[in-house]
Structures are given as C-alpha cells and as structure tokens.
XYZ file of C-alpha atoms in Angstrom:
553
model
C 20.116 -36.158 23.779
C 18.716 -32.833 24.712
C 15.802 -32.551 27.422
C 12.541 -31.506 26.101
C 11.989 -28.395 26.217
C 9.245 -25.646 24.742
C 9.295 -22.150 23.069
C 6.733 -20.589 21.157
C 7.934 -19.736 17.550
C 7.355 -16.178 17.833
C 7.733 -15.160 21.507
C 6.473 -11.766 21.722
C 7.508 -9.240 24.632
C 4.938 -7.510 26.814
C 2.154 -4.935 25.092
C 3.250 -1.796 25.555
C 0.590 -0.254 23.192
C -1.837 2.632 24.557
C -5.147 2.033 23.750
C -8.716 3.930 23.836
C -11.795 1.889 25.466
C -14.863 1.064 23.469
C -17.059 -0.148 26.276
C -17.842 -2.553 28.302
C -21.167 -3.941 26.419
C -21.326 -7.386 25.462
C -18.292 -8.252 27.702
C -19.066 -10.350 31.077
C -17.589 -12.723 33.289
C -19.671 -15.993 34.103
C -18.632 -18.821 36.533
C -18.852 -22.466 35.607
C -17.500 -25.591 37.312
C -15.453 -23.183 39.952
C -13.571 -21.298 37.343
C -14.533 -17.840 36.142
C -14.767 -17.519 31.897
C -14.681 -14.190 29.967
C -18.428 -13.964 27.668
C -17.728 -12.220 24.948
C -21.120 -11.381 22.721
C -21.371 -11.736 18.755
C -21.936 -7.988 18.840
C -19.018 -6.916 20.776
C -16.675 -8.700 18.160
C -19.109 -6.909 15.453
C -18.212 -3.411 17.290
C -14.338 -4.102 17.645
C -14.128 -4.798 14.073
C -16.013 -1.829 12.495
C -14.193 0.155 14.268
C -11.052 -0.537 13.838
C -11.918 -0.684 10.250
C -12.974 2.658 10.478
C -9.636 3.744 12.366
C -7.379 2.451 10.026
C -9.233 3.850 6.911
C -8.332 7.730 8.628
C -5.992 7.280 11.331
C -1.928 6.519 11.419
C 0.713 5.681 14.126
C 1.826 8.442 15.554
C 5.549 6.763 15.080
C 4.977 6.923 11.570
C 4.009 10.405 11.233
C 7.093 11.248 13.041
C 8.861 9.529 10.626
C 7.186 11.269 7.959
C 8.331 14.506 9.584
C 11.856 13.715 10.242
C 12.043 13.420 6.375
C 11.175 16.522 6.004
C 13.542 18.098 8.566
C 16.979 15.858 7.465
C 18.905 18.159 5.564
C 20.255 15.101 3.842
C 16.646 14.314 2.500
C 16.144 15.382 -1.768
C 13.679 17.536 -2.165
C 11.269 15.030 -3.446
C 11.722 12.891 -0.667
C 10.285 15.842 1.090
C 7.820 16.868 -1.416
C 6.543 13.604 -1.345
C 6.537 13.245 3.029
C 5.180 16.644 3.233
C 2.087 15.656 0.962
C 1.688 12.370 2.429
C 1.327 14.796 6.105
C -1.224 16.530 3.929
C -3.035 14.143 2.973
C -2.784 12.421 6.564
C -4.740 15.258 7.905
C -7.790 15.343 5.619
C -8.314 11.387 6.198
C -8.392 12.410 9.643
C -11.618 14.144 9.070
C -12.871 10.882 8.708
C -14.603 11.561 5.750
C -12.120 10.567 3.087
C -9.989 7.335 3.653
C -5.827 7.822 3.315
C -6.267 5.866 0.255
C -8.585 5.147 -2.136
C -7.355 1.415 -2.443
C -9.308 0.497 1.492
C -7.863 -2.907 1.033
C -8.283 -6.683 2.038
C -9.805 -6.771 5.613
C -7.126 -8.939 7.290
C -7.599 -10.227 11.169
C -5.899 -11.886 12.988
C -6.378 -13.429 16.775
C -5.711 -15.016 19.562
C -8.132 -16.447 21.713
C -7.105 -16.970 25.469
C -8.259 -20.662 26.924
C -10.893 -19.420 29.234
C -13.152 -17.290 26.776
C -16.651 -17.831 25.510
C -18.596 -16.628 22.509
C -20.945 -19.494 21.555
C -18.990 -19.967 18.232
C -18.991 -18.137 14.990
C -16.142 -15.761 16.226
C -15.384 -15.404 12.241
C -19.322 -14.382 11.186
C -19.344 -12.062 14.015
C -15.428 -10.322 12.664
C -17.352 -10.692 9.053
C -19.784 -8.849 10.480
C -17.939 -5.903 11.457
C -16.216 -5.470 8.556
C -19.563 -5.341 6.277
C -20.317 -2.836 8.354
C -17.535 -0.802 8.263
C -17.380 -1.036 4.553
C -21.063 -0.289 3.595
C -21.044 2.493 5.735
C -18.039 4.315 5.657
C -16.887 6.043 2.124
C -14.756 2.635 1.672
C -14.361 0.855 -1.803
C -15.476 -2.551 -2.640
C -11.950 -4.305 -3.748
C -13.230 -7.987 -3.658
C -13.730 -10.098 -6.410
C -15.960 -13.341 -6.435
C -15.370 -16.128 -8.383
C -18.249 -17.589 -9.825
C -16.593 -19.761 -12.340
C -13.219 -20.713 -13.137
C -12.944 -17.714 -15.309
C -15.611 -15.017 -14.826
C -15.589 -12.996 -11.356
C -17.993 -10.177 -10.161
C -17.193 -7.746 -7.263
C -19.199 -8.984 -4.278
C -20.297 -5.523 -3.540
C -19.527 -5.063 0.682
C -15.645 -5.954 0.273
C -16.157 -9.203 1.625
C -14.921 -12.099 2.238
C -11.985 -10.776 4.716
C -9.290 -12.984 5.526
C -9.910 -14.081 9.504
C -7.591 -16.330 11.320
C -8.360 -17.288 15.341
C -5.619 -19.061 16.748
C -6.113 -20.374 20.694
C -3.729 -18.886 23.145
C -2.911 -21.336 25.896
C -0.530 -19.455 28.014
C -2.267 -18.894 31.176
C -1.539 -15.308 31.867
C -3.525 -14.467 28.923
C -6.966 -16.673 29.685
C -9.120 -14.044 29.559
C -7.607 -11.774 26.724
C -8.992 -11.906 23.287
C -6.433 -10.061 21.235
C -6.153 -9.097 17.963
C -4.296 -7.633 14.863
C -6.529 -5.503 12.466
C -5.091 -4.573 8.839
C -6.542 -3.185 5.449
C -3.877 -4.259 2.771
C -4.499 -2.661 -0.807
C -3.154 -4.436 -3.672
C 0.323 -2.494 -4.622
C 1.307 -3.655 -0.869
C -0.108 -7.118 -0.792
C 1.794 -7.765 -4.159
C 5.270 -6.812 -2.535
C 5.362 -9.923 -0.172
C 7.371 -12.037 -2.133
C 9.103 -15.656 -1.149
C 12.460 -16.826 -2.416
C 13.333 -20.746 -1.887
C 17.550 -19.745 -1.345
C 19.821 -21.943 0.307
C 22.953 -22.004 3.254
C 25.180 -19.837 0.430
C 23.495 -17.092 1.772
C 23.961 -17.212 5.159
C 26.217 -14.731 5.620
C 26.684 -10.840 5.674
C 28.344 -10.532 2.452
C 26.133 -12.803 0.444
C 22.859 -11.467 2.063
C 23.521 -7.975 1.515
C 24.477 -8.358 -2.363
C 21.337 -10.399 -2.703
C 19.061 -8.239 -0.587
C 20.714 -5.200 -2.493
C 19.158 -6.736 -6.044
C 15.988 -7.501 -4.190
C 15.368 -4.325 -2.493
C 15.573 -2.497 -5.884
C 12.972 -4.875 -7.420
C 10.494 -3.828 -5.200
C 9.779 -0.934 -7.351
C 7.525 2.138 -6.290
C 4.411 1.011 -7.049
C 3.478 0.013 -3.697
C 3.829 3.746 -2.483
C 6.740 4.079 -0.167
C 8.989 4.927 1.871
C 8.392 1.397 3.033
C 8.260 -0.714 6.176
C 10.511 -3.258 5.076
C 10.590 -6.744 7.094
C 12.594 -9.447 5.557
C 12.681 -13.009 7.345
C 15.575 -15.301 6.861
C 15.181 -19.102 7.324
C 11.443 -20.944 8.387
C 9.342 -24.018 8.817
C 7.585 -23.616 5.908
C 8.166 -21.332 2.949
C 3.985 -20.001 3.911
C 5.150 -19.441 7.747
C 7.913 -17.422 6.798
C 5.756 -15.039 4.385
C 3.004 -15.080 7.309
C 5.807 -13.869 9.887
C 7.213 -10.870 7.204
C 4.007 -9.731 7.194
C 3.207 -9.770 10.910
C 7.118 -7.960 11.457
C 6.005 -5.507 8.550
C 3.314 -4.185 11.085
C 5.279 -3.848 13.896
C 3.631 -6.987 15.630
C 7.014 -8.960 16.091
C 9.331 -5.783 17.523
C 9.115 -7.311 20.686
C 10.918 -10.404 19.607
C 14.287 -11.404 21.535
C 17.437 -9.943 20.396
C 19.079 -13.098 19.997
C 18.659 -16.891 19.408
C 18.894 -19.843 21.613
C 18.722 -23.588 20.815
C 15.610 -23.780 21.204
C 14.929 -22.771 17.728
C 12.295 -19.762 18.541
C 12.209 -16.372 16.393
C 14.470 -13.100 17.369
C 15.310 -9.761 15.536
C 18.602 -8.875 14.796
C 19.004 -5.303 15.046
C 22.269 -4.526 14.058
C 21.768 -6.247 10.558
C 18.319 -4.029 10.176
C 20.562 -0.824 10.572
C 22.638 -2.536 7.649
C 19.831 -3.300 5.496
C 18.280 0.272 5.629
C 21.614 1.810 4.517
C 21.181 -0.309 2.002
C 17.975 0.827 0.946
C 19.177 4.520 1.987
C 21.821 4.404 -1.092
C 20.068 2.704 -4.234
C 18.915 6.103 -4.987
C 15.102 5.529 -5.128
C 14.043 7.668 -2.445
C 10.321 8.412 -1.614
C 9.222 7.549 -4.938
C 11.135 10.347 -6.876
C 14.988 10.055 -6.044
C 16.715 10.725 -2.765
C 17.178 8.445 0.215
C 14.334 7.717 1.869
C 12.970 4.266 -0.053
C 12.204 3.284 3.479
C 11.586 4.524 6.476
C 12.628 1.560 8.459
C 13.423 -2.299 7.942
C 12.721 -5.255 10.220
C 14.951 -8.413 9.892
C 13.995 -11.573 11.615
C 15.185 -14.996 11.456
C 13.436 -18.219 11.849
C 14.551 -21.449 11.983
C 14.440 -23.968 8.802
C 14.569 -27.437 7.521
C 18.314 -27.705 6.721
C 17.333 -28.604 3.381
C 15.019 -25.445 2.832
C 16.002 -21.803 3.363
C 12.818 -19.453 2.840
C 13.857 -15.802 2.502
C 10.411 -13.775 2.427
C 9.935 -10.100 2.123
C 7.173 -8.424 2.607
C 6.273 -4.380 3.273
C 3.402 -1.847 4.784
C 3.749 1.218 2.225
C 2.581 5.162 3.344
C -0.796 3.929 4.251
C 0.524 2.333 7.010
C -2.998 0.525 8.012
C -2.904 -1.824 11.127
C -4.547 -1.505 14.708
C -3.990 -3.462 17.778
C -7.283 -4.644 19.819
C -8.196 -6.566 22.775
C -11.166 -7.426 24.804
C -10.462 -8.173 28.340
C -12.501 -8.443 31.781
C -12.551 -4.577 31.669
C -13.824 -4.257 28.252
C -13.352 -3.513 24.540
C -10.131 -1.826 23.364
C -8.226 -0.365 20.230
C -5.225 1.524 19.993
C -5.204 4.895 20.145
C -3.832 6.200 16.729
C -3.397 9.803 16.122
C -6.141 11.765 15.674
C -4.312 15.487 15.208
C -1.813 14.639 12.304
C -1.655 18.266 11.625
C 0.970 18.659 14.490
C 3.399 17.000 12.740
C 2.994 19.012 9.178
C 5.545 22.172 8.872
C 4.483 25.219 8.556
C 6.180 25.181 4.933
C 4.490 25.469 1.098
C 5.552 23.450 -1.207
C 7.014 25.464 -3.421
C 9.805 25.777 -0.443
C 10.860 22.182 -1.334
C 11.675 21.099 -4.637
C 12.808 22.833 -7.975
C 10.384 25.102 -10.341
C 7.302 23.250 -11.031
C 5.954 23.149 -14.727
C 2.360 23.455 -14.933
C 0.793 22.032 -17.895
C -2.713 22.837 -19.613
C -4.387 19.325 -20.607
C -7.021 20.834 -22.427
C -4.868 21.806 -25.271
C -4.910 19.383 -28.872
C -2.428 16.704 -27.703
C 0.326 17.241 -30.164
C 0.666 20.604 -28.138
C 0.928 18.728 -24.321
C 3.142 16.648 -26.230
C 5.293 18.982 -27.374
C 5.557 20.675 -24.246
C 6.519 17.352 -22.170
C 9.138 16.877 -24.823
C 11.221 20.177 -23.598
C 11.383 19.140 -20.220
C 13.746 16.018 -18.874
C 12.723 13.047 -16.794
C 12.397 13.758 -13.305
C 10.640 17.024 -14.032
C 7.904 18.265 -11.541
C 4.865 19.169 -12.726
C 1.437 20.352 -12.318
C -1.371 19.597 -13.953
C -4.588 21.551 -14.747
C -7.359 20.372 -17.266
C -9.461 16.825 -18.493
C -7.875 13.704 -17.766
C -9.873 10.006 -18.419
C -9.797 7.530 -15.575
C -9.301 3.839 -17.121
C -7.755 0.888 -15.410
C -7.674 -3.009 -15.357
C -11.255 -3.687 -16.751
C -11.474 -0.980 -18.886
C -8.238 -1.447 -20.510
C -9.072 -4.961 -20.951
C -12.482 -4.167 -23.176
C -10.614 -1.570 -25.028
C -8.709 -4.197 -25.914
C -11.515 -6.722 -27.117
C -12.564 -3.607 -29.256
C -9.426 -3.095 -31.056
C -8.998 -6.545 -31.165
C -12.186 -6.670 -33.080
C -11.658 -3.915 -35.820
C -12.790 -1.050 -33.878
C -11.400 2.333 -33.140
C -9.452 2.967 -30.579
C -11.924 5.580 -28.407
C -11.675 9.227 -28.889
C -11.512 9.961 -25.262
C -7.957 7.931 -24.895
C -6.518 9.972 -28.063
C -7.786 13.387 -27.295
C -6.643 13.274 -22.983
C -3.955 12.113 -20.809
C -5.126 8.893 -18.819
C -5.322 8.144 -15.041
C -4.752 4.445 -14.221
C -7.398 5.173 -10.939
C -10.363 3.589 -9.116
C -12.604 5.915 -6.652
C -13.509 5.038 -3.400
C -17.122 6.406 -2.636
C -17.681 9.702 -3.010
C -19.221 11.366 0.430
C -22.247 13.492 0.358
C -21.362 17.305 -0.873
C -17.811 16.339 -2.412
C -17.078 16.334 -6.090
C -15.197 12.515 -5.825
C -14.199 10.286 -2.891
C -10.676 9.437 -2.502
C -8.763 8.690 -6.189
C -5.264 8.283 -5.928
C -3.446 6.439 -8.402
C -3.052 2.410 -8.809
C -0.258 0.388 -9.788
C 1.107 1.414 -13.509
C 2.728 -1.867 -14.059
C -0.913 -4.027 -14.602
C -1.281 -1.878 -17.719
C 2.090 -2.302 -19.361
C 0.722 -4.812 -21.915
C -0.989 -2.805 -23.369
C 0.690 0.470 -24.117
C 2.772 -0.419 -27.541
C -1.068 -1.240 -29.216
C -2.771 1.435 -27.658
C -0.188 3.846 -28.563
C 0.140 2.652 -32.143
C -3.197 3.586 -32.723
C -3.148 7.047 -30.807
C -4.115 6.429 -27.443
C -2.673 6.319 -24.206
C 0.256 9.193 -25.375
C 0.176 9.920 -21.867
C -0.184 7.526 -19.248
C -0.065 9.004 -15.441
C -0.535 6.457 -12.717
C 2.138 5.461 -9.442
C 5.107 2.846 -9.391
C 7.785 1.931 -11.801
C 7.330 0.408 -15.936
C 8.647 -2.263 -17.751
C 11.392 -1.936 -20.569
C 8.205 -2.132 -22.914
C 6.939 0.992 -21.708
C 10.182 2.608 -22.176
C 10.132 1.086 -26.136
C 6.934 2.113 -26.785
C 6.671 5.814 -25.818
C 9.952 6.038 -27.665
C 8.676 4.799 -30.684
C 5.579 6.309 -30.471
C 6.233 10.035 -28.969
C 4.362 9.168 -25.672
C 5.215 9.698 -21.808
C 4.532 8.104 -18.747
C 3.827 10.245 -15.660
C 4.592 9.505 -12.365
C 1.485 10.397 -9.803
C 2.730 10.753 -5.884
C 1.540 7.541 -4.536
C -0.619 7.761 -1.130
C -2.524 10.547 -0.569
C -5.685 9.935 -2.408
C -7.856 11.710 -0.054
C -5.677 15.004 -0.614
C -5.676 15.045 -4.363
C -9.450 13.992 -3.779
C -10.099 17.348 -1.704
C -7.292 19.583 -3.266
C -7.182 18.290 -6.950
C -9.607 16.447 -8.777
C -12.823 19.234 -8.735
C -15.087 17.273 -11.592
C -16.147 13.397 -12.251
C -18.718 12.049 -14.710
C -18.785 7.743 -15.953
C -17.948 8.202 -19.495
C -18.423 4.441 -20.567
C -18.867 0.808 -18.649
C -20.573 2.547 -15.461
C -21.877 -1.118 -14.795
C -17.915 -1.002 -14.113
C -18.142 0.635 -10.849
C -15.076 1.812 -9.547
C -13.466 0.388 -12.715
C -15.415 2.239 -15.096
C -14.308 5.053 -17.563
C -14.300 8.235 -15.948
C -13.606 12.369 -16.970
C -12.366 14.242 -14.544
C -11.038 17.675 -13.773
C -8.268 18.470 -12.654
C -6.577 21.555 -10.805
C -2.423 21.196 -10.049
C -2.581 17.729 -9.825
C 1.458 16.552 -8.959
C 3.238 14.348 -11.483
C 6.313 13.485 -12.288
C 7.888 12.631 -15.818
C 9.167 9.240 -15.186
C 9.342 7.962 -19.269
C 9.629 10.507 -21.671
C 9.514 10.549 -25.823
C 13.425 9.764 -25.868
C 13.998 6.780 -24.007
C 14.853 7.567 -20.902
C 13.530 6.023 -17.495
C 13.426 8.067 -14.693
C 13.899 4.452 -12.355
C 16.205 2.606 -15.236
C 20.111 3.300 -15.151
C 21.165 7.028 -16.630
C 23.080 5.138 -19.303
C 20.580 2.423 -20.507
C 18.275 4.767 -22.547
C 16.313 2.752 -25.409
C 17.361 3.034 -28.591
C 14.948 3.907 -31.668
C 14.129 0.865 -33.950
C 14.349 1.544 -37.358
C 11.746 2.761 -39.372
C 9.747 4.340 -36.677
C 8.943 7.840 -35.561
C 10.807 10.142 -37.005
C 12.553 13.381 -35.275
C-alpha cells in the first residue's frame, strides 16, 4: 500500500510577477495570543478591486503586446493577420488613455483568492470585492453586462454590472500566512462562451487520437470570440466543473508555473512539448487572426489533471485580444497589482495600413440599398473594405421585438431596409466624445433571425464579428444579402477613429441594447457571406446552392 502522502492539485511555482504598490492604508499587523496576524480593512479590499478593474478595462500584458507585434514582423504572417494585430496595437493605445475601455463588452467581474491562515478582515471579504467592483463600474466609462432574474422568465439589467463572481479559498501553506492574493478578470461574453467541456474517454489518450480530435475542436471555436487566442486545453480531472475551472485559470497564465511533469501523486503539470504541437495545429487550419493566415492563436496551454478512471473531462477554454486579467496581493508591506503596460505605443510600427493588406474598397452606405448591394456583389469574399455613411445598431433585444412585430402583422422597420446593420452595444460614452467604446458582438446570437428578416427586406447587410451558421449562408443567397465581417477587439479605436455620430432611434429604455444610427467614417469590414453562397470560414468547395424558385439572377 502506498504511504500517505500530500500534493496540492495545482502546485504553482514561485511569483515572478512585477507589481506597482497601492499603499499601505488599511493594511496592519496586530498581535494576538503570541502570534502576529495581517488586518486587512473592508476598504483596502474595496481599493484593490477598483483598481484592478480599472487596469484591466485599459491596460494589457506587456507579453501580449509583444506577441501582437511579432505578428506583425513574421514574414510568414497574411496580411490580415497583420492588419488585424496592427489595429488591435491601435486600439491598445487609445484604451491606454484610460478613457475608453479595449472593449466595449467590460465583462463579468471574476475574482478569485486565496486567503493565507493568519489574516483578518472581520468577514464580508466578498461585500468588500463587491464593493470595488461597483465602483469601478459606475465610475469608469464601463458597460452594465448583468442581467437579473426576477422571474423564471423576465430579467432586467441590474444597472452597476453586478453581481461579480467572487471565490475566497483559504491558503494553509505556511509560507504564505500573511499573503492575501488574488486573480482579477473581466470576461465578456464571446470569451466566456468558448469554455466548453467534453465528457471523452481513455480512446483518446494518445497523440494521434488527441490531435485529430483537438484538430475538429479547435476549428469549432469560431472567431467570434476575437482572436488570436490564448488557448488552454486540460486533459483528464476530478470533476468535469474542476477541469473547466483549471482551463480557465491556465487560459490566464495563472497555472504556467505548473511542473513539467507528473508524479504519482496525482497533482497537475504542463506538458510543453504537446502545447508546441497543438499551436501548429492551430497555426495550419487556415483561420488566422480572424481573416485567414496563421495566427488563430497566439499561444496554447495544455495541462493534464488526473481523473476518475471512469470519467475523462477534456475542457477548453480561451482569453481572446482583450486579454483582461491582473495579479494582486496584499501583504505586510501593503497593497499591490501588477504592473501592466502603460506605453503600448512602443510596440506599434511605424507602418499605415495601407502597407499591409491588398486594395481596400471603400463603400458609400448612404446610397438606396440596391446600389451598396450591387456594389458588394462585384467584389469576392474575403474582400477588405471600408466603410463610410449610416449604419443602425440592433442586437439581442432589439432583434427579438422586431421579431414580436413581424410576428404580429407589422412591417418590418424602415430603418433595417433602408441601412446596413451593426450587431453592437456601447459602453458609456465619456464626456466630449461622440460614443464610448462600440465594437462589434457575436454575429452568431442573431442567426435565427436573418432568413425572416431578409424575406421581408431587412437585414440585406448584416456586419458584426465571428463566424455564421449554414442558415446565414442560405439566406443571403436566396435573398441577395451579405454578411460583413467587423475586426473583432478594438472597440475603443473604431470608437475614436470611426464611428463620429450616435442618436437612440427606438427602445432607448433598451440601454445599451437599444436601436441606434450612427455614422460612420472607414469603418474596416470584411465580406465574409456574400449574395452567391460562399463563406468566407466554410470550405472553398461547399458553396450553397440556390433553391428553386427563389431570387433570380
């Protein structure tokens, strides 16, 4: 029988992280019964979590922006994969003006912590992290993403973006008594929706098998949650929910300190040699940074667990180009965050982009529709364009009312015949700027209802980020319509470079999710569906054919 013996499940390596103080206040040491306890006040944990809030709204890695630049310099790199890093570097620097967030999407407030055995707050450690992130988020230019449910069916946004999702765990290994550390992220919904669990078994536990299923996988994770990823798969688990937990952790760099190998004692370790394999993978599927090329993700994590020998969870889970987690800490010499980088604009090239990809067509929206149309129709998918006019901002609730209408006998609405529409949501706009952040959200949530709306003359063209169903594909081919593909990311450039109008239109009880007009000036899209059946992201020899009895040529 083997001797008892202990491991934690995820034994992390020592912090290497540079970090910034934020005071001393609220943070004391107090003696009781001979031993010395770290006091750590309500309002310190309030402090520490606005702003890291705040950090991770504006600030990145500087690892990431490097990697963001090296796409740019690889020679092997398409030009969209640069086109698409170089205005993700763009849009980088503006959010560090802290003014405008990276993205417009600011996310679920997600903390987690570990308390060390000899620290002492009086209780309510989670009101006091609540706390900080109501602050953060009714005072920054941040956007209220939370939903309340007040019955089974009916849910109103809680207007402050809470409740966050807070998680203390105790940390009883002695070397950390006084350390109260923690992991800060904001997690918008096209990431969140990536992390994805698979209940497998022992047939795939091996390199063969893991990379043919990893390789179908991979692909399935679309676009839509803006890469080039930070991929982190874990293989094997205690539970299907620790495994999913542990992807996310590795997809924010928490776990890299993991050992490089296994032992029988059953804890967590990376492998990686297999990562290396796994990002080739990615490297050759052809998706690139959102457009083609090679760069679906920047960099994978791989790390197994062990399982039930019954069970093998395989979870998956990614942090897309706003790459939003923090490291923090409060120890005996105070309150501190990691330093992220503050002066992204050394990393950007001294290169337009014109320099990067193909001749862009620029398109007038404010011509009849039949006209943008027609000029759509002349180009292939994959085209870059620009766009310059009135567009109509409509998303989940709106799309959902339209419905109701149509449903009922009415119209469709002028607005969604006569303009292209943005699937988009605005974070506040800040004092003396036409919007705040607006970049595009996930295209997929609206693929229900394109084939009605577009029967009855709306939605011809649909701009938004991320990949479409086969439906989508059907119904602009029946119907003469396109789907655009917007850069996904850098809301806060195409906030300060692009969009230079916004008025509510209809449902401005809506919020965020109302109806909106806006102008817009070169705003960069891709044709990703065209009039013809093709599918920028679908094989080049599965085009859709044309039902009978439907649009003619």
């Amino acid at each position: 029988m083997p001797e008892f013996a202990y491991t934690d499940l995820l034994p992390i390596g020592p912090d290497t992280t540079t970090y910034r103080s934020l005071g001393t206040a609220g943070v004391q040491i107090r003696s009781l019964g001979g031993a010395e306890f770290l006091h750590v006040s309500a309002e310190a944990l309030g402090l520490l979590t606005a702003e890291a809030m705040h950090d991770i709204a504006h600030y990145l890695r500087p690892a990431h922006l490097a990697q963001l630049r090296a796409i740019i310099e690889d020679p092997e790199a398409s030009g969209n994969d640069r086109f698409v890093a170089r205005d993700l570097l763009q849009n980088a620097n503006i959010a560090a003006g802290g003014i405008l967030p990276m993205c417009q999407d600011t996310g679920t407030a997600v903390i987690m912590a570990k308390r060390g055995e000899r620290i002492l707050t009086g209780g309510g450690d989670a009101e006091s992290i609540s706390r900080g992130v109501y602050d953060a988020y009714t005072k920054l230019n941040l956007r209220y993403s939370q939903l309340a449910p007040v019955s089974l069916w009916d849910e109103r946004n809680t207007g402050n973006n809470l409740p966050a999702q807070i998680e203390v765990y105790s940390d009883d290994d002695p070397a950390h008594a006084q350390q109260y550390k923690f992991l800060f992220m904001a997690k918008g919904g096209g990431s969140a929706n990536k992390s994805l669990i698979f209940q497998e078994n022992k047939s795939l536990l091996n390199e063969k098998s893991m990379l043919a299923w990893l390789d179908e996988k991979i692909r399935g994770l679309g676009t839509s949650a803006c890469p080039p990823y930070h991929l982190a798969i874990v293989i094997g688990g205690t539970s299907a929910e620790f495994a999913l937990k542990t992807a996310k952790y590795a997809s924010a760099k928490y776990l890299d300190t993991l050992p490089a190998t296994g032992s029988m004692l059953g804890h967590a370790f990376r492998d990686v040699e297999f990562e290396a394999k796994v990002l080739e993978l990615t490297r050759a599927n052809g998706i690139g940074a959102q457009f083609g090329g090679k760069y679906f993700c920047h960099d994978v994590r791989v790390i197994r667990l062990p399982r039930h020998g019954a069970s093998c969870p395989i979870a998956m889970a990614v942090s897309c180009s706003a790459d939003r987690q923090v490291l923090g800490k409060i120890t005996p010499s105070g309150i501190w965050l990691e330093q992220l980088e503050r002066d992204p604009a050394q990393y950007l090239p001294e290169v337009t982009a014109d320099h990067l990809e193909d001749e862009v067509v620029r398109i007038n929206l404010n011509r009849p529709m039949p006209e943008v149309l027609a000029e759509l129709s002349r180009h292939p998918v994959k085209t870059r364009l620009a766009l310059s006019g009135s567009l109509v901002v409509a998303r989940d609730i709106a799309h959902a009312k339209i419905k109701e209408r149509l449903d009922a006998g009415e119209g469709m609405p002028q607005y969604l015949r006569d303009h292209a529409v943005y699937y988009a949501g605005p974070a506040k706009t800040p004092q003396g700027y036409a919007t705040g952040s607006f970049g595009p959200t996930t295209a997929g949530r609206m693929d229900s209802y394109v084939d009605q709306f577009q029967s009855l003359g709306g939605s011809m063209i649909m701009l938004a980020k991320g990949n479409r169903s086969k439906a989508v594909t059907v119904a602009c081919h029946q119907h003469g319509g396109f789907y655009l593909g917007s850069i996904g990311g850098p809301a806060a450039r195409l906030a300060q470079d692009c969009i230079k109008k916004v008025e509510v239109v209809e449902y401005a009880e809506l919020g965020m999710e109302a109806v909106w007009r806006i102008e817009v000036e070169d705003f960069p899209a891709f044709i990703v569906v065209d009039d013809k059946g093709n599918d920028f992201f679908a094989p080049a020899d599965t085009s859709v054919p044309l039902p009978l009895g439907t649009r003619p040529a």
